[in-house]
Amino acid sequence: MGAGREVSISLDGVRDKNVMQLKKLNTALFPVRYNDKYYADALASGDFTKLAYYSDICVGAIACRLEKKEGGAVRVYIMTLGVLAPYRGLGIGTRLLNHVLDLCSKQNISEIYLHVQTNNEDAINFYKKFGFEITDTIQNYYTNITPPDCYVLTKFIAQTKK
Amino acid sequence: MGASLPPKEANLFKLIVKSYETKQYKKGLKAADAILKKFPDHGETLSMKGLTLNCMDRKSEAYELVRLGLKNDLKSHVCWHVYGLLYRSDREYREAIKCYRNALKIDPDNIEILRDLSLLQAQMRDLTGFVETRQQLLTLKPNHRMNWIGFTVAHHLNSNASKAVEILEAYEGTLEDDYPPDNERCEHGEMLLYKISLLEECGSLERALEELHKKGSKIVDKLAYKEQEVSLLVKLGRLEEAAELYRVLLAMNPDNYRYYEGLQKCVGLYSENGRYSADEIDKLDGLYKSLGQQYTWSSAVKRIPLDFLQGDKFYEAADNYIRPLLTKGVPSLFSDLSPLYDHAGKLHFAVMIQADILEKLILELEHSIRLTGRYPRRTDKEPPSTLMWTLFFLAQHYDRRRQYEIALTKIDEAIEHTPTVIDLYSVKSRILKHAGDLAAASALADEARCMDLADRYINSECVKRMLQADQVVLAEKTALLFTKDGDQHNNLHDMQCMWYELASGESYFRQGDLGRALKKFLAVEKHYADITEDQFDFHSYCLRKMTLRAYVAMLKFQDRLHSNAYFHKAAAGAIRCYIKLHDSPSKLATEEDDEMSKLLPSQKKKKRQKLKRAEARAKREAEVKNEESSASGVSKSGKRHVKPADPDPNGEKLLQVEDPLLEATKYLKLLQKNSSDSLETHLLSFEVNMRKQKILLALQAVKQLLRLDAENPDSHRCLIRFFHKVGSMTAPVMDTEKLIWRVLEAERPSISELHEKSLIEANKFFLEKHKDSLMHRAAVAEMQYVLEPNKKSDAIKLIEDSANNLVPVNGALGPVKGWKLKDCIAVHKLLETALTDHDAASRWKVRCVDYFPYSTYFEGKCSSAMPNSVYNQIGKNHENGSASLPGGGKIADSVASNGKLEAFKELTI
């Protein structure tokens, strides 16, 4: 870093006033245009969706959806997690994911899962570091990209006992 | 008051007055009616009832009653006073002053009336009258502080500062030694500072300084004390002490540029035009180095040396200045440095100008960061954002140097790098605007706006771009997002949002909608009238609060209010509208007639009736709306809040003026009075007076133009057109005409541009002088055509033979051609309209397409006017910053490049 200073990383929520930042990120990061439901879910998830700021520049985001399981328990689905290419390797993705994991344990949510393309080894390894495991494979999950298959990665969080 | 009434009614009368003062108008009205039941002709009661009604929005009744009251009791000062107050409430100050004077004839020592009169005199700048009235007030009530101060200020405003000092000293003589008490210390300190500034103003510098030192302990504002002291020391030539004091001030605020300037002056290292000898530069460099060590946290001390350093030293200083700011990410860095780009003309051509050095410097930084992630000669790695900020700076740099192609490449790369930074889109929008693609600029600004819907600044910037692109409706909707209740854009008017009204007026003018354009321009003019009005309350407030230095500064500001740039623009805009209106009178009416003439008589009748009905309906609706709004407003607090609906929202009534040139003259006079050093003022004066056949006034305009800038193409145009017109007039018959001729005969030899030359010769001479300038050639060509209409082809050839040469940089040819887009557009319009040669205009356009590929006007190949442009899908901005739909291939690419850690694709939707 210039002058040896650490650059600060901070998280901020997504609101209707700044949702375009998330859209900009997604345009740059992912080969898919997300529809309105994606953004509605992200806004509805509250603190589970966050933008990451690197010295006041928005460079990454995690977007989650809260799902009701049968029996009323809530589980978290990570819709997207990404950081702009030049800003990778600075711990921003870790920071975002840890934020959501912390939030899960605070709110006694026991299950968090996501989909990942089967050839995306970097991603799979990344999530494994955080205790995610491959729990399922779905054939022909994607329509426009190859391979079309995806894994389901899930992490079960031990309940904090009170 | 109410003396002629029996006791019961006299008490009631007192109640009316009290109710008026406490704004309980209904109560007052009841009391008045009670008196009038018994004494229906009682003048003072009638007057007071009128005044009360005036506050309840019943204006016409108010005037009727007040006048009737006065008629019934001409000898009553109350009636005259009330009449004055009524006029005052309608801003008819001259009439109000007359009424007060009449009241004072009857009751010369009435303090209330005297005070009201003095306020009006201050407002109207009737300064001798103001002095008299304040003197009377002081004589009547010498134990009031406010009267002493009022008398002082009156003399000061009346240009008698030394008298003002005497009065203040007399006032001080009335004070006890232990004055002021604790709760008056600020006011007293202000008074002392005011007095010292008066002493300074009348040249008693020694005394001022002495007084300052003597009263120092009683002056609360310590900073003002020091600034006043240093100003006096400088004026007294005690420069060493002054320099010392400037250093003390710098220690308090090391970012105040005025202190640095003052210090430089004290040590003899200051030049008005920023030019210094090599020796001086060395000394300055040394001075700022030592200051920089003292004030390490100051940014001014680092920035200022960039203004005078040159060559290698400049390079080094700029390098040190810029690096940490790019690392930190300071979006305003380019604006901070942009004055350096103006230095080009100032320096000797052999010296590499600062902008070139900056270019070299930043390119080196960019290169090094790209290659190594570090600045040159550094071991620390830069954060990833540094590259983006460097590209951001370079984009603005190339934009400034009119290399739009490279500017766009740089900004696109920055957007690709970090697509979430709003400033990038704003700058791209600005580059496109400069390159001539206003529609694309507006789309980009809108993209920037969408990225932070809570930011008023980018919202406003977007509105401005939309107006520049003539998207008025869209602009209005966008502007409304930030007005309070989203109520029409009246709200913008109430907020005196002048940049909006001006830009909107300009846009309507471009689109030929003169009514709406006038409406906007006149709205701005109205704001200035309101600002003048706004000072009224301060005449009493400031005297009471003792903020005298601020008060006098405010009055001086008000005196030159109309020289403000926004007023100038509004007045010029309105005048242009009226000129156009004069040249093509009531276009609306003729169009309507055309339409009508095509119809059968029965149809015409029907149509007319229909129009009439529609008009009547609209009128009724407006009335109902007004009534509703005033009714609901009154019921709340007795005072109206809701403004009546605008009876002329589209400015159609403004177009129906009898004599547009007469209207234009009104605003022209204000311009001549307040912006006499602006070329535009006299150009407009020329146009208006030529049309009014006011030969001598037009001559005056020509002479002013020559005085301001005889080499300006427009000045030349006016000169030639004027004498050409005069030459074509018939011989004088009337006495006045003869007189005019004699003046012209006397004046013509004194104009050095003409001397003994014929107009054709003068035109040629002007060409020889400026034959390398496109705009001068165009002016000469136009005038040649005016003088010799049969030689039109020569005139056109003159324009077409112009060469667009490269602008030299560092003695070599640079990458930029000399012609500006705006000028080339003007020439195109000239060929099309003044010279009316469509073929030549087309040839010109073909030529300019090459020079300006982004210009929508010339339909350049990269502009949004072309179907294959990247900007033609404006509004469907899917790709960041390029307003176009991305192709499928591109998506695959981005996936591949994103295949690093942490770019994950969870594609369920």
Short mmCIF file of C-alpha atoms in Angstrom, two decimals, chain B residues 697-892:
data_model
loop_
_atom_site.label_atom_id
_atom_site.label_comp_id
_atom_site.label_asym_id
_atom_site.label_seq_id
_atom_site.Cartn_x
_atom_site.Cartn_y
_atom_site.Cartn_z
CA LEU B 697 -27.19 54.82 -29.86
CA ALA B 698 -26.04 52.21 -32.34
CA LEU B 699 -22.92 54.26 -32.95
CA GLN B 700 -22.33 54.36 -29.24
CA ALA B 701 -22.56 50.56 -29.13
CA VAL B 702 -20.03 50.29 -31.96
CA LYS B 703 -17.65 52.61 -30.16
CA GLN B 704 -17.97 50.58 -26.95
CA LEU B 705 -17.27 47.40 -28.87
CA LEU B 706 -14.15 48.91 -30.39
CA ARG B 707 -13.07 50.10 -26.98
CA LEU B 708 -13.47 46.64 -25.45
CA ASP B 709 -12.04 44.57 -28.27
CA ALA B 710 -11.56 46.04 -31.71
CA GLU B 711 -10.08 42.78 -32.95
CA ASN B 712 -13.16 40.73 -32.14
CA PRO B 713 -14.95 39.46 -35.26
CA ASP B 714 -18.31 40.61 -33.95
CA SER B 715 -17.01 44.11 -33.23
CA HIS B 716 -15.80 44.21 -36.80
CA ARG B 717 -19.18 43.03 -38.08
CA CYS B 718 -20.99 45.80 -36.20
CA LEU B 719 -18.59 48.47 -37.37
CA ILE B 720 -18.99 47.55 -41.04
CA ARG B 721 -22.73 47.00 -40.82
CA PHE B 722 -23.20 50.31 -39.11
CA PHE B 723 -21.39 52.46 -41.63
CA HIS B 724 -22.82 50.45 -44.48
CA LYS B 725 -26.30 51.19 -43.23
CA VAL B 726 -25.50 54.86 -42.66
CA GLY B 727 -24.08 55.09 -46.16
CA SER B 728 -27.26 53.76 -47.67
CA MET B 729 -29.54 56.23 -45.93
CA THR B 730 -31.15 59.06 -47.84
CA ALA B 731 -29.87 62.58 -47.38
CA PRO B 732 -31.17 64.27 -44.26
CA VAL B 733 -34.23 66.44 -44.40
CA MET B 734 -35.32 67.15 -40.86
CA ASP B 735 -33.22 69.17 -38.47
CA THR B 736 -32.71 66.25 -36.14
CA GLU B 737 -31.51 64.12 -39.02
CA LYS B 738 -29.05 66.79 -40.03
CA LEU B 739 -27.77 66.89 -36.52
CA ILE B 740 -27.20 63.15 -36.55
CA TRP B 741 -25.29 63.42 -39.79
CA ARG B 742 -23.08 66.08 -38.39
CA VAL B 743 -22.25 63.90 -35.40
CA LEU B 744 -21.44 61.00 -37.68
CA GLU B 745 -19.22 63.15 -39.85
CA ALA B 746 -17.37 64.31 -36.80
CA GLU B 747 -17.04 60.81 -35.34
CA ARG B 748 -16.02 58.77 -38.35
CA PRO B 749 -12.44 60.11 -38.64
CA SER B 750 -11.84 59.33 -34.97
CA ILE B 751 -12.40 55.62 -35.55
CA SER B 752 -8.93 54.35 -36.27
CA GLU B 753 -10.21 51.14 -37.87
CA LEU B 754 -11.70 53.23 -40.68
CA HIS B 755 -9.71 56.44 -41.05
CA GLU B 756 -9.79 57.32 -44.69
CA LYS B 757 -10.40 53.76 -45.79
CA SER B 758 -13.51 52.68 -47.61
CA LEU B 759 -15.50 49.92 -45.93
CA ILE B 760 -14.28 47.40 -48.47
CA GLU B 761 -10.71 48.39 -47.72
CA ALA B 762 -11.28 48.25 -43.99
CA ASN B 763 -12.71 44.77 -44.41
CA LYS B 764 -9.66 43.65 -46.40
CA PHE B 765 -7.34 45.24 -43.88
CA PHE B 766 -9.05 43.30 -41.08
CA LEU B 767 -8.60 40.09 -43.07
CA GLU B 768 -4.89 40.71 -43.55
CA LYS B 769 -4.49 41.20 -39.83
CA HIS B 770 -6.25 37.96 -38.91
CA LYS B 771 -6.00 35.79 -41.96
CA ASP B 772 -5.14 32.66 -39.98
CA SER B 773 -8.24 32.76 -37.84
CA LEU B 774 -11.37 30.97 -39.00
CA MET B 775 -13.80 33.18 -37.14
CA HIS B 776 -12.21 36.37 -38.43
CA ARG B 777 -12.27 35.07 -41.98
CA ALA B 778 -15.91 34.16 -41.57
CA ALA B 779 -16.72 37.67 -40.32
CA VAL B 780 -14.86 39.25 -43.22
CA ALA B 781 -16.62 36.97 -45.69
CA GLU B 782 -20.02 37.82 -44.28
CA MET B 783 -19.26 41.53 -44.45
CA GLN B 784 -17.90 41.20 -47.95
CA TYR B 785 -21.21 39.73 -48.97
CA VAL B 786 -23.05 42.58 -47.26
CA LEU B 787 -20.91 45.19 -49.00
CA GLU B 788 -20.75 43.50 -52.38
CA PRO B 789 -23.59 41.03 -52.77
CA ASN B 790 -22.50 40.26 -56.31
CA LYS B 791 -19.24 38.77 -55.02
CA LYS B 792 -20.83 36.03 -52.99
CA SER B 793 -18.64 33.29 -54.43
CA ASP B 794 -15.52 35.18 -53.33
CA ALA B 795 -16.91 35.38 -49.82
CA ILE B 796 -17.61 31.66 -49.73
CA LYS B 797 -14.19 30.88 -51.15
CA LEU B 798 -12.63 32.95 -48.40
CA ILE B 799 -14.24 30.67 -45.83
CA GLU B 800 -13.53 27.46 -47.68
CA ASP B 801 -9.88 28.36 -48.16
CA SER B 802 -9.36 28.47 -44.41
CA ALA B 803 -6.95 25.88 -43.13
CA ASN B 804 -7.39 23.85 -39.97
CA ASN B 805 -3.80 23.66 -38.83
CA LEU B 806 -2.31 21.67 -36.02
CA VAL B 807 -1.64 23.62 -32.88
CA PRO B 808 2.07 23.71 -32.11
CA VAL B 809 3.22 22.22 -28.82
CA ASN B 810 6.79 22.73 -27.60
CA GLY B 811 7.75 24.16 -30.95
CA ALA B 812 6.66 20.98 -32.72
CA LEU B 813 3.25 20.27 -34.16
CA GLY B 814 0.93 18.82 -31.57
CA PRO B 815 -1.84 16.31 -32.08
CA VAL B 816 -4.72 18.79 -31.98
CA LYS B 817 -6.13 20.95 -34.75
CA GLY B 818 -6.94 24.54 -34.07
CA TRP B 819 -10.62 24.78 -34.95
CA LYS B 820 -13.22 24.54 -32.28
CA LEU B 821 -16.49 22.71 -32.72
CA LYS B 822 -18.56 25.69 -31.67
CA ASP B 823 -16.88 27.90 -34.28
CA CYS B 824 -17.32 25.38 -37.05
CA ILE B 825 -21.01 25.09 -36.23
CA ALA B 826 -21.27 28.89 -36.35
CA VAL B 827 -19.63 28.92 -39.78
CA HIS B 828 -21.99 26.22 -41.00
CA LYS B 829 -24.96 28.26 -39.88
CA LEU B 830 -23.46 31.34 -41.50
CA LEU B 831 -23.13 29.55 -44.84
CA GLU B 832 -26.64 28.23 -44.55
CA THR B 833 -28.46 31.35 -43.39
CA ALA B 834 -26.46 34.53 -43.97
CA LEU B 835 -24.77 33.49 -47.20
CA THR B 836 -27.64 31.13 -48.11
CA ASP B 837 -25.53 28.72 -50.05
CA HIS B 838 -26.75 25.24 -49.30
CA ASP B 839 -24.06 23.52 -51.36
CA ALA B 840 -21.25 25.34 -49.60
CA ALA B 841 -22.85 24.47 -46.26
CA SER B 842 -22.96 20.79 -47.26
CA ARG B 843 -19.35 20.87 -48.34
CA TRP B 844 -18.47 22.47 -45.01
CA LYS B 845 -20.34 19.79 -43.15
CA VAL B 846 -18.52 17.02 -44.97
CA ARG B 847 -15.26 18.63 -44.04
CA CYS B 848 -16.21 19.00 -40.38
CA VAL B 849 -17.43 15.42 -39.99
CA ASP B 850 -13.78 14.46 -40.23
CA TYR B 851 -12.68 16.90 -37.59
CA PHE B 852 -15.47 16.17 -35.15
CA PRO B 853 -16.41 12.50 -35.29
CA TYR B 854 -18.47 12.76 -32.07
CA SER B 855 -20.50 15.78 -33.09
CA THR B 856 -24.20 15.12 -33.51
CA TYR B 857 -24.57 18.46 -35.28
CA PHE B 858 -22.30 17.33 -38.11
CA GLU B 859 -23.56 13.75 -37.78
CA GLY B 860 -20.08 12.46 -37.03
CA LYS B 861 -19.48 8.75 -37.41
CA CYS B 862 -19.03 8.15 -33.67
CA SER B 863 -21.95 10.31 -32.54
CA SER B 864 -25.29 9.08 -31.29
CA ALA B 865 -26.85 10.60 -34.40
CA MET B 866 -25.52 7.62 -36.35
CA PRO B 867 -27.46 4.34 -36.28
CA ASN B 868 -24.39 2.17 -35.67
CA SER B 869 -23.02 4.21 -32.80
CA VAL B 870 -22.50 2.67 -29.40
CA TYR B 871 -24.67 5.41 -27.95
CA ASN B 872 -27.66 4.99 -30.17
CA GLN B 873 -29.42 2.70 -27.74
CA ILE B 874 -29.58 5.32 -25.11
CA GLY B 875 -31.74 4.39 -22.21
CA LYS B 876 -31.12 0.66 -22.45
CA ASN B 877 -27.83 0.91 -20.72
CA HIS B 878 -26.88 -2.59 -19.87
CA GLU B 879 -23.17 -2.36 -20.27
CA ASN B 880 -21.58 -0.11 -17.71
CA GLY B 881 -20.88 3.29 -19.14
CA SER B 882 -21.51 2.60 -22.78
CA ALA B 883 -25.26 2.68 -23.04
CA SER B 884 -25.38 -0.25 -25.44
CA LEU B 885 -26.38 -3.86 -25.39
CA PRO B 886 -23.44 -6.20 -24.97
CA GLY B 887 -23.00 -8.99 -27.45
CA GLY B 888 -22.97 -12.65 -26.43
CA GLY B 889 -19.29 -13.07 -27.26
CA LYS B 890 -18.35 -10.39 -24.84
CA ILE B 891 -20.10 -12.18 -22.03
CA ALA B 892 -18.06 -15.32 -22.56
#
